[in-house]
Coordinates of C-alpha atoms in Angstrom, one line a residue:
Chain A
M1 CA 2.1 19.3 -5.7
Q2 CA -0.7 18.3 -4.1
R3 CA -1.4 15.0 -6.4
L4 CA 1.7 13.7 -5.8
H5 CA 0.4 12.8 -2.1
A6 CA -2.3 11.1 -3.6
G7 CA -1.0 7.7 -4.2
P8 CA 0.4 5.2 -1.5
A9 CA 1.6 6.3 1.6
W10 CA 5.6 5.6 0.5
V11 CA 4.9 7.7 -1.7
H12 CA 5.9 10.4 0.5
C13 CA 9.3 9.4 1.1
D14 CA 9.5 11.1 -2.8
T15 CA 9.1 14.0 -1.0
P16 CA 12.8 14.5 0.2
Y17 CA 14.4 13.9 -3.4
M18 CA 12.4 17.8 -4.5
A19 CA 14.2 19.4 -1.0
P20 CA 17.2 20.8 -3.0
P21 CA 14.9 22.6 -5.1
R22 CA 16.8 22.1 -8.3
P23 CA 13.9 23.1 -11.2
S24 CA 14.7 21.6 -14.6
P25 CA 15.3 24.0 -18.0
S26 CA 12.5 23.6 -18.9
T27 CA 10.2 24.8 -15.8
L28 CA 12.8 28.4 -15.9
T29 CA 10.9 30.0 -18.8
E30 CA 10.3 33.3 -17.8
D31 CA 6.1 33.2 -17.2
T32 CA 6.8 30.4 -14.6
P33 CA 8.6 32.8 -12.2
L34 CA 10.2 30.7 -9.0
S35 CA 7.6 30.6 -6.4
S36 CA 8.7 32.4 -3.4
D37 CA 9.6 28.7 -1.3
G38 CA 12.3 28.6 -4.7
L39 CA 10.8 25.0 -5.8
G40 CA 9.8 26.2 -9.5
S41 CA 6.4 26.6 -11.3
G42 CA 4.3 23.7 -9.1
K43 CA 2.2 21.7 -11.9
E44 CA 5.3 21.1 -14.5
K45 CA 7.2 20.1 -11.4
A46 CA 4.1 17.1 -10.0
K47 CA 3.6 15.8 -13.4
F48 CA 6.9 15.5 -13.7
M49 CA 7.8 14.0 -10.2
N50 CA 4.3 11.6 -10.6
F51 CA 6.0 10.4 -13.7
L52 CA 9.1 9.3 -11.6
S53 CA 7.2 8.0 -8.8
A54 CA 5.6 6.3 -11.4
I55 CA 8.5 4.5 -12.4
G56 CA 9.8 3.8 -8.8
R57 CA 6.8 2.5 -8.2
A58 CA 6.5 0.0 -10.6
T59 CA 10.2 -0.7 -10.1
L60 CA 9.5 -1.6 -6.3
T61 CA 6.6 -3.7 -6.5
F62 CA 7.8 -5.8 -8.8
M63 CA 11.6 -6.0 -6.5
E64 CA 9.5 -7.1 -3.6
A65 CA 7.5 -10.0 -6.4
A66 CA 11.0 -10.3 -7.5
G67 CA 12.2 -11.5 -3.4
H68 CA 9.1 -12.4 -1.9
L69 CA 9.3 -15.4 -5.5
A70 CA 12.7 -16.1 -4.3
L71 CA 12.0 -16.4 -1.1
F72 CA 9.3 -18.6 -1.6
T73 CA 11.3 -20.9 -3.6
F74 CA 14.3 -20.9 -1.4
T75 CA 11.8 -22.5 1.3
A76 CA 10.2 -24.7 -0.6
L77 CA 14.1 -25.7 -2.1
A78 CA 14.8 -26.4 1.2
H79 CA 11.5 -28.1 2.3
C80 CA 12.0 -30.5 -0.4
L81 CA 15.3 -32.4 1.0
R82 CA 14.2 -32.6 4.9
P83 CA 12.1 -35.1 6.1
P84 CA 8.6 -35.9 6.8
F85 CA 7.8 -36.4 3.0
Y86 CA 4.4 -37.1 1.7
F87 CA 5.0 -39.7 -1.0
R88 CA 1.6 -40.4 -1.1
H89 CA 1.3 -36.7 -2.3
I90 CA 3.8 -36.7 -4.4
G91 CA 2.8 -40.2 -5.6
R92 CA -1.3 -38.8 -6.4
Q93 CA -0.2 -35.4 -8.2
M94 CA 2.3 -37.9 -10.2
V95 CA -0.5 -39.6 -11.4
E96 CA -2.5 -35.7 -11.9
I97 CA 0.0 -34.6 -13.8
G98 CA 1.9 -37.2 -15.8
F99 CA -1.0 -39.5 -16.4
Y100 CA -4.3 -37.5 -16.8
S101 CA -2.7 -35.1 -18.8
L102 CA -1.6 -37.6 -21.5
P103 CA -4.2 -37.3 -23.7
V104 CA -4.2 -33.6 -24.1
V105 CA -0.4 -33.6 -24.8
G106 CA -0.7 -36.5 -27.2
L107 CA -3.8 -34.7 -29.0
T108 CA -1.2 -31.2 -29.2
A109 CA 2.0 -33.4 -30.1
V110 CA -0.2 -36.1 -33.2
F111 CA -1.3 -33.1 -34.5
T112 CA 2.0 -30.9 -34.7
G113 CA 3.5 -33.1 -35.8
M114 CA 0.9 -34.3 -38.6
V115 CA 1.1 -30.0 -39.4
L116 CA 4.7 -30.2 -39.5
A117 CA 5.1 -32.9 -42.1
L118 CA 3.1 -31.4 -44.0
Q119 CA 4.5 -27.3 -43.6
S120 CA 7.8 -28.6 -44.2
Y121 CA 6.6 -30.4 -47.5
S122 CA 5.6 -27.4 -48.8
G123 CA 8.6 -25.5 -48.3
F124 CA 11.1 -28.9 -49.0
S125 CA 9.5 -29.7 -52.4
R126 CA 10.6 -26.2 -53.8
F127 CA 14.2 -27.0 -53.9
S128 CA 13.6 -31.0 -54.3
A129 CA 14.7 -31.7 -50.3
E130 CA 11.6 -33.8 -49.5
S131 CA 14.2 -36.6 -48.1
A132 CA 14.9 -33.9 -45.7
I133 CA 11.0 -33.6 -43.9
A134 CA 11.6 -37.0 -41.7
T135 CA 14.7 -35.3 -40.3
V136 CA 12.8 -31.5 -39.5
V137 CA 9.8 -33.3 -38.3
V138 CA 12.4 -35.3 -35.6
L139 CA 14.3 -32.3 -34.4
S140 CA 11.4 -29.5 -34.1
I141 CA 9.8 -32.0 -32.0
T142 CA 12.1 -33.3 -29.6
R143 CA 14.6 -30.2 -29.4
E144 CA 11.4 -27.4 -29.3
L145 CA 7.8 -28.2 -29.8
G146 CA 7.6 -31.7 -27.9
P147 CA 8.6 -29.8 -24.9
V148 CA 7.2 -26.1 -25.5
L149 CA 3.9 -27.4 -26.7
A150 CA 3.8 -29.6 -23.5
G151 CA 4.6 -26.8 -21.5
L152 CA 2.8 -24.7 -22.5
M153 CA -0.5 -27.4 -22.4
V154 CA 0.3 -28.5 -19.0
A155 CA 0.2 -24.6 -17.8
G156 CA -3.3 -24.4 -18.4
R157 CA -4.0 -27.6 -17.5
I158 CA -2.0 -28.0 -13.9
G159 CA -0.7 -24.6 -13.4
A160 CA -4.3 -23.6 -13.0
A161 CA -5.7 -26.4 -11.7
M162 CA -3.1 -26.2 -8.1
A163 CA -3.2 -22.2 -8.1
A164 CA -6.8 -22.6 -8.0
E165 CA -6.6 -25.6 -5.5
L166 CA -4.3 -23.6 -3.0
G167 CA -6.2 -20.6 -3.5
T168 CA -9.5 -21.8 -2.0
M169 CA -7.3 -23.5 0.7
R170 CA -5.8 -20.3 1.8
V171 CA -9.0 -18.2 1.5
T172 CA -11.0 -20.9 3.5
E173 CA -8.0 -20.7 6.1
Q174 CA -7.3 -24.7 5.4
V175 CA -3.8 -23.8 4.7
D176 CA -4.2 -22.0 8.5
A177 CA -5.3 -25.5 9.7
L178 CA -2.7 -27.3 8.2
T179 CA -0.5 -25.0 10.5
T180 CA -2.6 -25.7 13.6
L181 CA -2.3 -29.7 12.7
S182 CA 0.9 -29.4 13.3
T183 CA 1.7 -30.2 9.6
N184 CA 3.8 -27.7 7.5
P185 CA 2.2 -26.5 4.1
Y186 CA 5.2 -25.5 2.5
K187 CA 5.8 -29.7 3.2
Y188 CA 2.4 -31.0 2.6
L189 CA 0.8 -28.8 -0.1
V190 CA 3.9 -27.6 -2.5
V191 CA 6.4 -30.2 -2.2
P192 CA 4.7 -32.7 -3.7
R193 CA 3.8 -30.7 -6.6
L194 CA 7.2 -29.7 -7.4
I195 CA 8.1 -32.9 -7.4
A196 CA 5.9 -34.2 -9.1
G197 CA 5.8 -31.2 -12.2
T198 CA 9.8 -32.0 -12.4
T199 CA 9.7 -35.3 -12.6
M200 CA 6.4 -36.2 -14.8
L201 CA 7.3 -33.4 -17.6
P202 CA 10.4 -35.3 -18.7
I203 CA 8.0 -38.2 -19.3
L204 CA 5.0 -36.4 -20.6
V205 CA 7.6 -34.7 -23.2
L206 CA 9.0 -38.3 -23.9
V207 CA 6.7 -40.0 -24.7
A208 CA 5.0 -36.3 -26.7
D209 CA 8.2 -37.7 -28.9
I210 CA 7.0 -40.1 -29.5
I211 CA 4.0 -39.4 -30.4
G212 CA 4.5 -36.0 -32.4
V213 CA 7.3 -38.5 -34.6
F214 CA 4.8 -40.6 -35.2
G215 CA 1.8 -38.2 -36.0
G216 CA 4.8 -37.0 -38.8
Y217 CA 5.0 -40.9 -40.1
L218 CA 1.3 -41.3 -40.9
V219 CA 1.3 -38.0 -42.9
A220 CA 4.2 -38.5 -44.8
V221 CA 3.4 -42.1 -45.5
Y222 CA -0.1 -42.0 -46.3
R223 CA -0.8 -38.4 -47.1
L224 CA 2.7 -37.6 -49.6
G225 CA 3.1 -41.4 -50.3
F226 CA 6.8 -41.2 -48.6
N227 CA 8.4 -45.3 -48.3
A228 CA 7.2 -46.3 -44.6
S229 CA 10.5 -47.7 -43.6
S230 CA 12.7 -45.0 -45.6
Y231 CA 11.1 -42.7 -43.5
I232 CA 12.0 -43.9 -40.1
N233 CA 15.4 -45.2 -41.4
N234 CA 15.4 -41.2 -42.2
T235 CA 13.9 -40.5 -39.1
W236 CA 16.6 -42.1 -36.9
Q237 CA 19.7 -41.1 -39.2
Y238 CA 20.4 -38.0 -37.4
L239 CA 19.0 -37.4 -34.5
E240 CA 21.6 -37.6 -31.8
F241 CA 21.0 -38.4 -28.2
M242 CA 21.7 -35.1 -27.1
D243 CA 18.1 -33.8 -29.6
V244 CA 16.0 -36.1 -27.2
V245 CA 17.6 -35.3 -24.1
S246 CA 18.4 -31.3 -23.7
G247 CA 14.3 -31.5 -25.0
L248 CA 13.9 -33.5 -21.6
V249 CA 16.1 -31.2 -19.8
K250 CA 14.3 -28.2 -20.7
A251 CA 10.7 -30.5 -19.6
A252 CA 12.2 -30.8 -16.0
C253 CA 12.7 -26.4 -15.9
F254 CA 9.2 -25.9 -18.0
G255 CA 7.5 -28.4 -15.4
F256 CA 9.2 -27.4 -12.0
V257 CA 8.0 -23.5 -13.2
I258 CA 4.4 -24.5 -14.0
S259 CA 4.1 -26.3 -10.0
L260 CA 5.8 -23.0 -9.2
M261 CA 3.6 -20.5 -10.3
G262 CA 1.2 -22.9 -10.1
C263 CA 1.9 -23.0 -5.9
Y264 CA 3.1 -19.8 -6.1
H265 CA 0.5 -17.9 -6.8
G266 CA -2.4 -19.8 -5.4
Y267 CA -0.5 -20.2 -1.7
N268 CA -0.4 -16.1 -1.4
S269 CA -4.0 -15.2 -3.0
R270 CA -6.2 -13.6 -1.0
G271 CA -9.4 -12.3 -1.1
G272 CA -11.6 -14.8 -1.7
A273 CA -13.2 -15.7 -4.9
Q274 CA -11.5 -13.1 -7.1
G275 CA -8.5 -13.6 -5.7
V276 CA -8.4 -17.3 -6.3
G277 CA -9.3 -16.3 -10.1
A278 CA -6.4 -13.4 -10.1
A279 CA -3.8 -16.0 -8.8
T280 CA -4.9 -18.9 -11.4
T281 CA -4.8 -16.2 -14.3
N282 CA -1.6 -15.2 -13.0
A283 CA -0.4 -18.6 -12.7
V284 CA -1.3 -19.7 -16.0
V285 CA 0.2 -16.2 -17.7
S286 CA 3.4 -16.3 -15.7
A287 CA 4.1 -19.7 -16.3
S288 CA 4.0 -19.6 -19.7
I289 CA 5.9 -16.4 -20.5
L290 CA 8.6 -17.6 -18.2
I291 CA 8.4 -21.2 -20.3
L292 CA 9.4 -19.3 -23.5
V293 CA 12.2 -17.0 -22.2
L294 CA 13.0 -20.5 -20.1
N295 CA 13.1 -21.6 -23.9
Y296 CA 15.3 -19.3 -24.6
L297 CA 17.9 -19.1 -22.5
L298 CA 18.3 -23.1 -22.1
T299 CA 17.9 -23.2 -26.1
G300 CA 20.7 -21.1 -26.3
I301 CA 22.9 -23.1 -23.5
F302 CA 22.3 -26.5 -25.4
F303 CA 23.3 -24.6 -28.4
S304 CA 26.7 -23.1 -27.4
Chain B
M1 CA -10.9 -1.8 33.4
T2 CA -11.6 -5.3 35.8
M3 CA -9.0 -7.2 35.8
A4 CA -9.0 -10.6 36.8
P5 CA -9.6 -11.8 40.0
L6 CA -6.4 -12.3 42.3
E7 CA -7.0 -15.8 43.5
L8 CA -7.4 -16.9 40.9
T9 CA -3.8 -15.9 39.6
Q10 CA -2.1 -16.4 42.9
E11 CA -3.2 -20.1 42.7
M12 CA -1.3 -20.9 39.6
D13 CA 2.2 -20.2 38.8
V14 CA 2.7 -19.9 35.3
P15 CA -0.7 -19.8 33.3
K16 CA -0.5 -21.4 30.4
I17 CA -1.3 -18.1 27.6
A18 CA 0.5 -15.1 28.6
L19 CA 0.7 -12.0 26.0
K20 CA 2.8 -8.9 27.2
G21 CA 2.0 -6.2 25.3
V22 CA 1.4 -7.8 21.9
K23 CA 1.2 -5.1 19.5
K24 CA 0.6 -5.4 15.7
F25 CA 0.3 -3.2 12.7
F26 CA -1.1 -3.3 9.2
G27 CA 0.8 -0.5 7.4
P28 CA -0.1 2.7 9.4
K29 CA -3.4 0.6 11.2
V30 CA -2.6 -0.4 14.5
V31 CA -4.0 -3.2 15.0
L32 CA -3.3 -5.2 18.1
D33 CA -2.6 -2.2 20.1
G34 CA -1.1 -2.8 23.4
I35 CA -2.3 -6.6 24.7
D36 CA -2.0 -7.9 28.2
L37 CA -3.4 -11.1 29.6
D38 CA -3.3 -14.1 30.9
V39 CA -5.5 -17.2 30.7
Q40 CA -5.0 -19.9 33.6
R41 CA -4.6 -23.6 32.7
G42 CA -8.2 -25.2 32.3
E43 CA -9.8 -22.0 31.9
S44 CA -12.1 -21.0 29.6
I45 CA -12.0 -17.3 28.1
V46 CA -13.8 -15.2 25.4
I47 CA -13.0 -12.7 23.7
I48 CA -15.1 -10.6 22.2
G49 CA -15.2 -7.3 20.2
G50 CA -17.5 -6.1 16.8
S51 CA -16.3 -7.1 13.4
G52 CA -13.1 -5.4 12.4
T53 CA -11.6 -4.8 15.9
G54 CA -8.7 -7.4 15.6
K55 CA -10.0 -10.9 17.2
S56 CA -9.2 -12.8 14.3
V57 CA -5.2 -11.1 14.4
L58 CA -4.9 -12.0 18.2
L59 CA -5.6 -15.2 17.8
K60 CA -3.1 -16.2 14.7
S61 CA -0.8 -14.2 16.8
I62 CA -1.1 -16.9 19.5
L63 CA -1.3 -19.6 17.2
G64 CA 2.1 -18.6 15.4
I65 CA 0.5 -18.1 11.8
I66 CA 0.8 -13.6 11.6
Q67 CA 4.3 -12.7 14.2
P68 CA 3.4 -9.7 16.0
D69 CA 5.7 -6.9 15.6
A70 CA 6.0 -6.4 19.4
G71 CA 5.4 -7.9 23.0
T72 CA 5.8 -11.7 23.8
I73 CA 3.6 -14.1 23.7
R74 CA 4.2 -17.0 26.3
I75 CA 2.7 -21.0 26.2
D76 CA 3.6 -22.6 29.8
G77 CA 6.0 -20.2 30.1
Q78 CA 8.3 -20.9 27.3
D79 CA 8.7 -18.2 25.1
T80 CA 6.9 -18.5 21.3
T81 CA 6.9 -15.2 19.9
H82 CA 9.0 -15.4 17.4
I83 CA 10.3 -19.4 17.3
G84 CA 10.2 -21.5 14.0
G85 CA 11.1 -24.8 11.9
R86 CA 10.9 -27.9 14.4
E87 CA 10.1 -25.3 17.8
R88 CA 7.0 -24.1 16.7
E89 CA 5.7 -28.0 15.6
R90 CA 6.1 -29.0 19.0
A91 CA 4.4 -26.1 20.2
M92 CA 1.9 -26.5 17.8
A93 CA 0.7 -29.7 19.1
K94 CA -0.8 -28.3 21.6
F95 CA -3.2 -26.7 20.3
G96 CA -6.3 -27.3 18.3
M97 CA -8.2 -25.3 16.5
L98 CA -12.3 -24.8 15.7
F99 CA -12.0 -22.4 12.3
Q100 CA -14.7 -19.8 11.7
G101 CA -16.1 -22.0 8.3
A102 CA -14.4 -25.6 9.9
A103 CA -11.9 -25.2 7.1
L104 CA -12.5 -28.7 6.3
F105 CA -9.8 -30.6 3.8
D106 CA -12.6 -31.0 0.8
S107 CA -10.0 -33.6 -0.8
L108 CA -10.1 -36.1 2.7
P109 CA -13.1 -37.9 3.6
V110 CA -14.6 -36.8 7.1
W111 CA -12.3 -39.2 8.8
E112 CA -8.9 -38.1 7.6
N113 CA -9.9 -35.1 8.4
V114 CA -10.2 -35.9 11.7
A115 CA -7.5 -37.9 12.2
F116 CA -5.4 -35.2 10.3
G117 CA -3.3 -34.0 12.8
L118 CA -3.2 -37.7 14.0
I119 CA -1.6 -39.1 10.9
Q120 CA 0.5 -36.4 9.6
G121 CA 1.3 -34.6 12.6
Q122 CA 2.0 -38.0 15.2
R123 CA 2.8 -40.5 12.5
M124 CA 0.1 -42.6 13.4
A125 CA -1.1 -46.4 11.9
R126 CA -3.7 -45.5 9.6
G127 CA -6.1 -48.3 10.8
E128 CA -5.8 -46.8 14.2
A129 CA -6.5 -43.3 13.4
K130 CA -9.4 -44.0 11.4
E131 CA -10.5 -45.8 15.0
R132 CA -9.9 -43.0 17.4
A133 CA -11.6 -40.7 14.8
V134 CA -14.5 -42.7 14.5
A135 CA -14.9 -42.1 18.5
T136 CA -14.0 -38.8 17.7
L137 CA -16.8 -38.6 15.7
G138 CA -19.4 -40.4 18.3
A139 CA -18.1 -37.4 20.8
V140 CA -19.1 -34.7 19.2
G141 CA -22.6 -36.2 18.1
L142 CA -21.6 -38.0 14.9
G143 CA -22.0 -41.8 13.2
P144 CA -19.9 -43.8 12.1
D145 CA -21.2 -43.5 9.2
V146 CA -20.4 -40.2 8.2
A147 CA -16.8 -41.3 8.9
N148 CA -16.7 -41.8 5.0
L149 CA -18.3 -39.1 3.8
F150 CA -16.6 -35.7 2.1
P151 CA -17.2 -32.2 3.7
S152 CA -19.1 -31.5 1.0
E153 CA -22.1 -33.5 1.4
L154 CA -22.6 -32.6 4.6
S155 CA -24.7 -29.2 6.2
G156 CA -22.9 -25.8 7.8
G157 CA -24.2 -27.6 11.5
M158 CA -22.1 -31.2 11.1
Q159 CA -18.9 -29.7 9.3
K160 CA -18.8 -27.8 12.4
R161 CA -18.9 -30.5 14.4
V162 CA -16.1 -32.2 12.3
G163 CA -13.7 -29.2 12.3
L164 CA -15.0 -29.5 16.4
A165 CA -13.8 -33.3 16.5
R166 CA -10.4 -32.4 14.1
A167 CA -9.7 -29.8 17.2
I168 CA -10.2 -32.3 19.9
C169 CA -8.8 -35.4 18.4
T170 CA -5.2 -35.7 19.3
R171 CA -6.5 -34.4 22.8
P172 CA -4.5 -31.1 23.0
E173 CA -3.8 -28.6 26.2
I174 CA -5.3 -25.6 24.5
I175 CA -8.2 -25.4 22.3
F176 CA -9.2 -22.1 20.2
F177 CA -12.7 -21.3 19.0
D178 CA -12.9 -19.0 16.0
E179 CA -16.8 -17.9 16.3
P180 CA -17.8 -21.8 17.0
T181 CA -21.6 -20.2 16.1
T182 CA -21.6 -18.0 13.4
G183 CA -23.8 -18.9 10.9
L184 CA -25.5 -21.2 12.4
D185 CA -29.5 -21.5 13.7
P186 CA -30.1 -21.2 17.4
I187 CA -30.5 -25.0 18.4
M188 CA -27.3 -25.8 16.1
A189 CA -25.7 -23.2 17.5
D190 CA -26.6 -24.3 21.6
V191 CA -25.6 -27.7 20.6
I192 CA -22.1 -26.9 19.8
N193 CA -22.0 -24.9 22.4
D194 CA -22.7 -27.8 24.6
L195 CA -20.0 -29.5 23.0
I196 CA -17.7 -27.1 23.2
V197 CA -18.5 -27.4 26.9
K198 CA -17.9 -30.8 27.1
C199 CA -15.2 -31.3 25.4
V200 CA -13.1 -28.8 26.7
K201 CA -14.0 -30.2 30.5
D202 CA -13.4 -33.4 29.0
L203 CA -10.1 -32.5 27.9
G204 CA -9.5 -30.7 30.8
A205 CA -8.1 -28.0 28.1
T206 CA -7.6 -24.7 28.7
A207 CA -9.7 -23.0 25.9
L208 CA -9.4 -19.5 23.7
S209 CA -12.6 -18.5 22.1
I210 CA -13.4 -15.1 20.1
T211 CA -16.8 -14.4 19.5
H212 CA -19.6 -11.6 18.9
D213 CA -22.7 -14.5 19.5
M214 CA -23.0 -13.2 23.5
A215 CA -25.7 -16.4 24.6
S216 CA -22.8 -18.7 23.1
A217 CA -20.4 -15.8 25.3
R218 CA -22.1 -16.4 28.7
K219 CA -22.5 -20.6 27.6
I220 CA -18.7 -21.4 26.7
A221 CA -17.1 -18.7 28.8
D222 CA -15.1 -18.4 32.2
R223 CA -14.3 -15.0 31.8
I224 CA -14.8 -12.5 29.3
A225 CA -12.6 -10.1 27.5
M226 CA -13.6 -7.0 25.5
L227 CA -11.4 -6.2 22.8
Y228 CA -12.3 -2.4 21.2
K229 CA -9.6 -1.1 18.7
G230 CA -6.9 -3.1 19.1
R231 CA -6.9 -2.5 23.2
L232 CA -9.1 -5.1 25.9
I233 CA -11.4 -2.3 27.1
W234 CA -12.3 -5.1 30.1
V235 CA -12.1 -7.9 31.4
G236 CA -13.6 -9.9 34.3
P237 CA -15.8 -13.0 35.1
V238 CA -18.5 -13.6 32.9
S239 CA -21.1 -13.0 36.2
A240 CA -19.5 -9.9 36.1
I241 CA -19.9 -8.9 32.6
D242 CA -23.8 -7.5 33.0
D243 CA -23.2 -4.7 35.4
S244 CA -19.5 -4.0 33.9
G245 CA -20.4 -0.1 34.0
N246 CA -18.4 0.0 30.9
P247 CA -20.4 1.5 28.4
Y248 CA -18.6 -0.3 25.4
V249 CA -19.6 -3.8 27.0
D250 CA -22.9 -2.6 28.0
Q251 CA -23.3 -1.5 24.3
F252 CA -21.7 -4.6 23.0
I253 CA -23.8 -7.0 25.2
H254 CA -27.3 -5.4 24.5
G255 CA -26.6 -4.8 20.9
R256 CA -27.7 -1.0 21.0
A257 CA -26.9 1.1 17.8
E258 CA -25.9 3.5 19.6
G259 CA -23.4 4.2 22.5
P260 CA -19.5 5.2 22.0
I261 CA -19.0 2.1 19.6
Q262 CA -18.4 3.6 16.0
M263 CA -18.9 1.0 12.9
Q264 CA -15.0 0.1 11.6
I265 CA -15.9 0.1 8.1
R266 CA -12.2 -1.5 7.0
A267 CA -11.7 -5.1 7.9
F268 CA -7.8 -4.1 8.9

């Protein structure tokens, strides 16, 4: 029993559940006699309750975090629709996210396209389906690899930067200073980043699509000896409008998630340099995982 | 417990800031335990107290950054304890604040920091706001050449001055000072104290400061209140601080290790 009370204050609320003394069968062996208050063997029961309270604690923490995030998202979205709008800041964030991420995203895309062409060649040449390479490259890039890889790269670049910037502003009281200067920190800090992230990532991904397909083209034509015009022709032949659009919709969602995670973790960071470090890590990790999960869900929606 | 001089309370009908029974808990820990305090128009009150006695929490409660769990906070007679949104922003327009670490926005040049409240809060044109900012920088003893520097290029004392300029640029009715002299050398601390006194007098503003620097408190205060364990244990005019007859106040102003006050370990 003793160990139960070592937890945080709310663990004490578990105690009432132990009140009706119903020892589990395992504790009712002959060498564990019931104690005078009928609570059964203290040690085993405490172990069991410890286990339960650990589950409860984890669940409560998760629910609390989910509720907190939902409130944050709702507040931020509500502020997206209400003036004043800080167009200067939206523009600055758009340049930061859209323009300065181009080299990273472009490099990722071109090498992905090149590898894709090589790999699918080594696979497809086994059953003489080399002509499908162009189609495989363009579909993989537009539907899947463009948005996901660009999203992950931007999560590392932008999500971390947002969390670190907002986190530092939080721990140096700059966020409070905004409030005292009649400026809502959600409107001034969070909304521009959300808008810029959601609008810029599709554009980045569109560029990444083109660069990725170009990478595949380079390898196919100059390394694998494909005919340039027939490769381009094959690329266009089976490409549908929806392939590109579904990728761009994904990208918009990923952009929103990246900005949201960066802002959420930065805005709620606590306790100095270590807190900012933790916020940065959490922003990148949670954004990356959410991108992968969302990717499946969105693909499922577009697939049906 | 000594109360405010009676004639002062009768002279003015509505206090600028009125706290009644303000309480705040962080979990099981009581941070503010029923604070009653009236601050009159144009008065400068300094709240002293050791680290972790709830000074910052009290300040943030009045500012509306932290919501108290009980009690009321009135500004100009208006209850601002639980207001939000536009009403809160309107109440905020009356406030200016100098933060402990100056809390300047490091992505903006000095003049934009100073003019921030004018540009973002009052939607003033940038050119006009810059003129006002440079004039305000002059009022705190900084030349126009500082205006285009970034906060990271300034020394701590200069940052404090810029923070002060930012706090007074919108001509607020109430100015808060959060440990204005912490981390400054004695000369710069005195410069800041002089500037605070001058700026508050010039604006005719009400000032509420928190500090544990007694030299600073004596210089800028009309009245001093001592906070200990979430309660105001002594309130009185600055002239009465030396013979308060309160052992806690005596220990604090003389900075003695021995006495009734035990050091707080945790921040909250």
